[in-house]
Amino acid sequence: MPKRFCVLKDFPRKPPYRRWFAKMKQNTAFFGFAGRMIVAHFLTYFFIGLLFYVSGLNVIVYYEQHPHALINALYRDTSSLLVTAGPLFQLLRGFIFALALYPFRTVFLERKFGWLYLWGIFLALAILAPASAAPGSIEGFVYTNLPISFHLIYLPEIILQTFAFSWLFVVWEHHQVKKLTIPLVVVFFLILLMNGFPVLQYLSGLDPNLP
């Protein structure tokens, strides 16, 4: 009988150190991807939110000026400590985005106008058709008693923020240069400190006035 060819035995295997370096390189690529996604999301969330807050077009600010019993019961006041710390929670959201999107990164990083693909993902899965009955979503219109005006005022801010985030992130992925990275990271840390300081004051008991 002819001698059988053993594929596993004869196939050359990579030395262990090469596999270790390949794994480290893959992990480094992910954490770079995640870091840029966190910074891009944090900055666009802060600046778009600030724009709508100052202009009075933010939905919570609008209904503080035009009280509605259901909305007042549902949302915290803008002076709340958790609302003050809200931008800090975007670090976690940005990391979750990175975990979910990293396996599909070629869809929006290797195509022309890839940022539109990324924006489309957010429009479809995070805004218009999420699993929950969120404000501005189809389920929110159907299953909540929130007024139609609330949904309509809520949508422009998150649509614009996801638009800016998608564009900034994809542009940054394609141009990982110091003249872009350094300013973004510096502004990120400055805003992070600015948002974290009131929280640290409260936790240390220096500012008991924060609710």
C-alpha atoms as one frame of an Amber mdcrd trajectory, in Angstrom:
protein
   0.000   0.000   0.000   1.240   3.510  -0.800   2.471   5.512   2.161  -0.077
   8.100   3.230   0.959  11.746   3.349   0.459  13.217   6.820  -0.524  16.858
   6.367  -0.232  17.792  10.030   3.155  16.111  10.456   4.774  17.531   7.337
   3.231  21.012   7.497   5.810  23.457   8.945   4.642  25.054  12.171   5.570
  28.541  13.276   7.978  28.710  16.215   6.244  29.674  19.481   7.932  33.079
  19.649   6.594  33.998  16.189   3.071  33.104  17.216   3.518  35.194  20.375
   4.746  38.209  18.387   1.879  37.830  15.906  -0.615  37.790  18.773   0.998
  40.847  20.391   0.892  42.704  17.079  -2.798  41.878  16.715  -3.535  43.086
  20.271  -1.578  46.298  19.677  -3.594  46.948  16.518  -6.853  46.515  18.423
  -5.899  48.791  21.300  -4.782  51.491  18.863  -8.106  51.141  17.042 -10.008
  51.255  20.342  -8.055  54.258  21.646  -8.766  56.322  18.549 -12.418  55.299
  18.618 -12.757  56.302  22.291 -11.130  59.702  21.700 -13.146  60.411  18.537
 -16.421  59.464  20.225 -15.613  61.401  23.402 -14.676  64.609  21.558 -17.633
  64.622  19.191 -20.011  63.729  22.034 -18.692  66.631  24.116 -18.565  69.317
  21.419 -21.845  68.433  19.691 -23.510  68.179  23.111 -22.050  71.547  24.111
 -23.287  73.123  20.880 -26.843  71.902  21.437 -26.723  72.745  25.156 -25.611
  76.349  24.585 -28.093  76.860  21.761 -30.956  75.501  23.892 -31.666  72.762
  21.342 -30.635  69.940  23.665 -33.790  67.962  24.419 -33.323  67.907  28.212
 -32.546  71.630  28.352 -35.569  72.346  26.149 -37.931  70.492  28.463 -36.408
  72.120  31.533 -37.513  75.400  29.976 -40.844  73.911  28.829 -41.730  71.473
  31.657 -43.481  68.211  30.901 -44.402  65.919  33.813 -43.481  62.625  32.093
 -40.121  63.864  30.826 -39.228  65.526  34.118 -39.900  62.214  35.870 -37.889
  60.253  33.295 -34.721  62.352  32.990 -32.325  63.728  35.578 -31.808  67.454
  35.983 -28.760  68.820  34.137 -27.246  69.817  37.507 -27.156  66.168  38.636
 -23.740  64.699  39.433 -24.297  61.822  37.009 -25.196  64.250  34.224 -22.078
  66.265  35.053 -20.054  63.054  34.824 -21.884  61.962  31.671 -18.952  62.535
  29.285 -16.777  60.261  31.429 -19.113  57.337  30.723 -18.427  57.831  27.012
 -15.040  56.202  27.567 -16.828  52.932  28.258 -19.232  53.410  25.356 -16.347
  54.102  22.984 -14.587  50.917  24.082 -17.782  48.884  23.570 -18.099  50.385
  20.071 -14.524  49.281  19.354 -15.169  45.723  20.552 -18.241  45.459  18.325
 -16.806  47.140  15.213 -13.226  45.837  15.137 -14.076  42.505  13.435 -15.888
  44.448  10.666 -13.381  47.286  10.281 -12.578  46.463   6.652 -16.157  47.400
   5.721 -15.631  51.070   6.558 -11.837  51.417   6.449 -11.057  49.861   3.067
 -13.811  51.415   0.980 -14.240  54.823  -0.561 -16.392  57.033   1.685 -16.096
  54.370   4.360 -17.218  56.815   7.036 -20.684  56.758   5.430 -20.816  52.990
   5.987 -19.893  53.506   9.644 -22.462  56.275  10.022 -25.057  54.029   8.409
 -24.385  51.349  11.031 -25.047  53.860  13.819 -28.134  55.290  12.109 -29.662
  51.858  11.630 -28.661  49.932  14.750 -28.146  52.644  17.379 -30.667  55.357
  16.462 -33.585  54.250  14.288 -33.862  50.549  15.122 -32.155  49.679  18.434
 -33.408  46.786  20.554 -34.966  49.119  23.141 -37.754  51.675  22.855 -35.270
  54.553  22.839 -36.287  58.156  22.086 -36.197  58.857  18.369 -36.393  55.174
  17.423 -39.230  53.310  15.728 -39.866  51.327  18.912 -39.830  54.565  20.902
 -42.557  56.056  18.709 -44.681  52.923  19.088 -44.264  51.859  22.710 -43.659
  55.030  24.736 -45.912  57.882  25.772 -43.232  60.458  25.036 -44.600  63.352
  22.958 -43.742  63.405  19.264 -41.947  66.710  19.800 -39.530  64.982  22.185
 -38.519  62.432  19.543 -38.106  65.119  16.895 -35.991  67.378  19.123 -33.923
  64.402  20.300 -32.881  63.179  16.839 -30.779  66.035  15.360 -28.157  65.966
  18.127 -27.458  62.226  17.956 -27.586  62.169  14.149 -25.053  65.003  13.945
 -22.841  63.478  16.651 -22.658  60.062  14.981 -22.026  61.781  11.629 -19.095
  63.789  13.066 -17.764  60.776  14.970 -17.830  58.483  11.934 -16.070  61.041
   9.731 -13.411  61.930  12.323 -12.628  58.319  13.200 -12.221  57.080   9.618
 -10.136  60.120   8.626  -7.920  59.551  11.681  -7.505  55.844  10.867  -6.302
  56.791   7.387  -4.015  59.602   8.604  -2.315  58.457  11.812   0.130  61.361
  11.859   1.405  63.394  14.799  -0.040  66.694  13.565  -3.518  65.174  13.844
  -3.048  62.741  16.739  -1.331  65.089  19.205  -3.943  67.913  19.115  -6.826
  65.437  19.414  -5.255  63.605  22.354  -4.311  66.869  24.140  -7.846  68.263
  23.818  -9.217  64.897  24.934  -7.204  64.909  28.164  -8.010  68.568  28.892
 -11.741  67.925  28.592 -11.386  64.707  30.567  -9.761  66.613  33.438 -12.356
  69.369  33.214 -15.217  66.864  33.498 -13.541  64.727  36.110 -12.610  67.546
  38.499 -16.175  68.320  39.746 -16.767  64.607  40.320 -13.531  64.294  42.301
 -14.523  67.378  44.327 -17.847  65.802  45.197 -16.373  62.419  46.059 -13.759
  64.040  48.294 -16.403  66.134  50.057 -15.010  69.473  48.847 -18.184  70.421
  46.986 -21.295  69.105  48.802 -23.597  71.255  46.675 -23.572  68.903  43.704
 -26.725  66.717  43.838
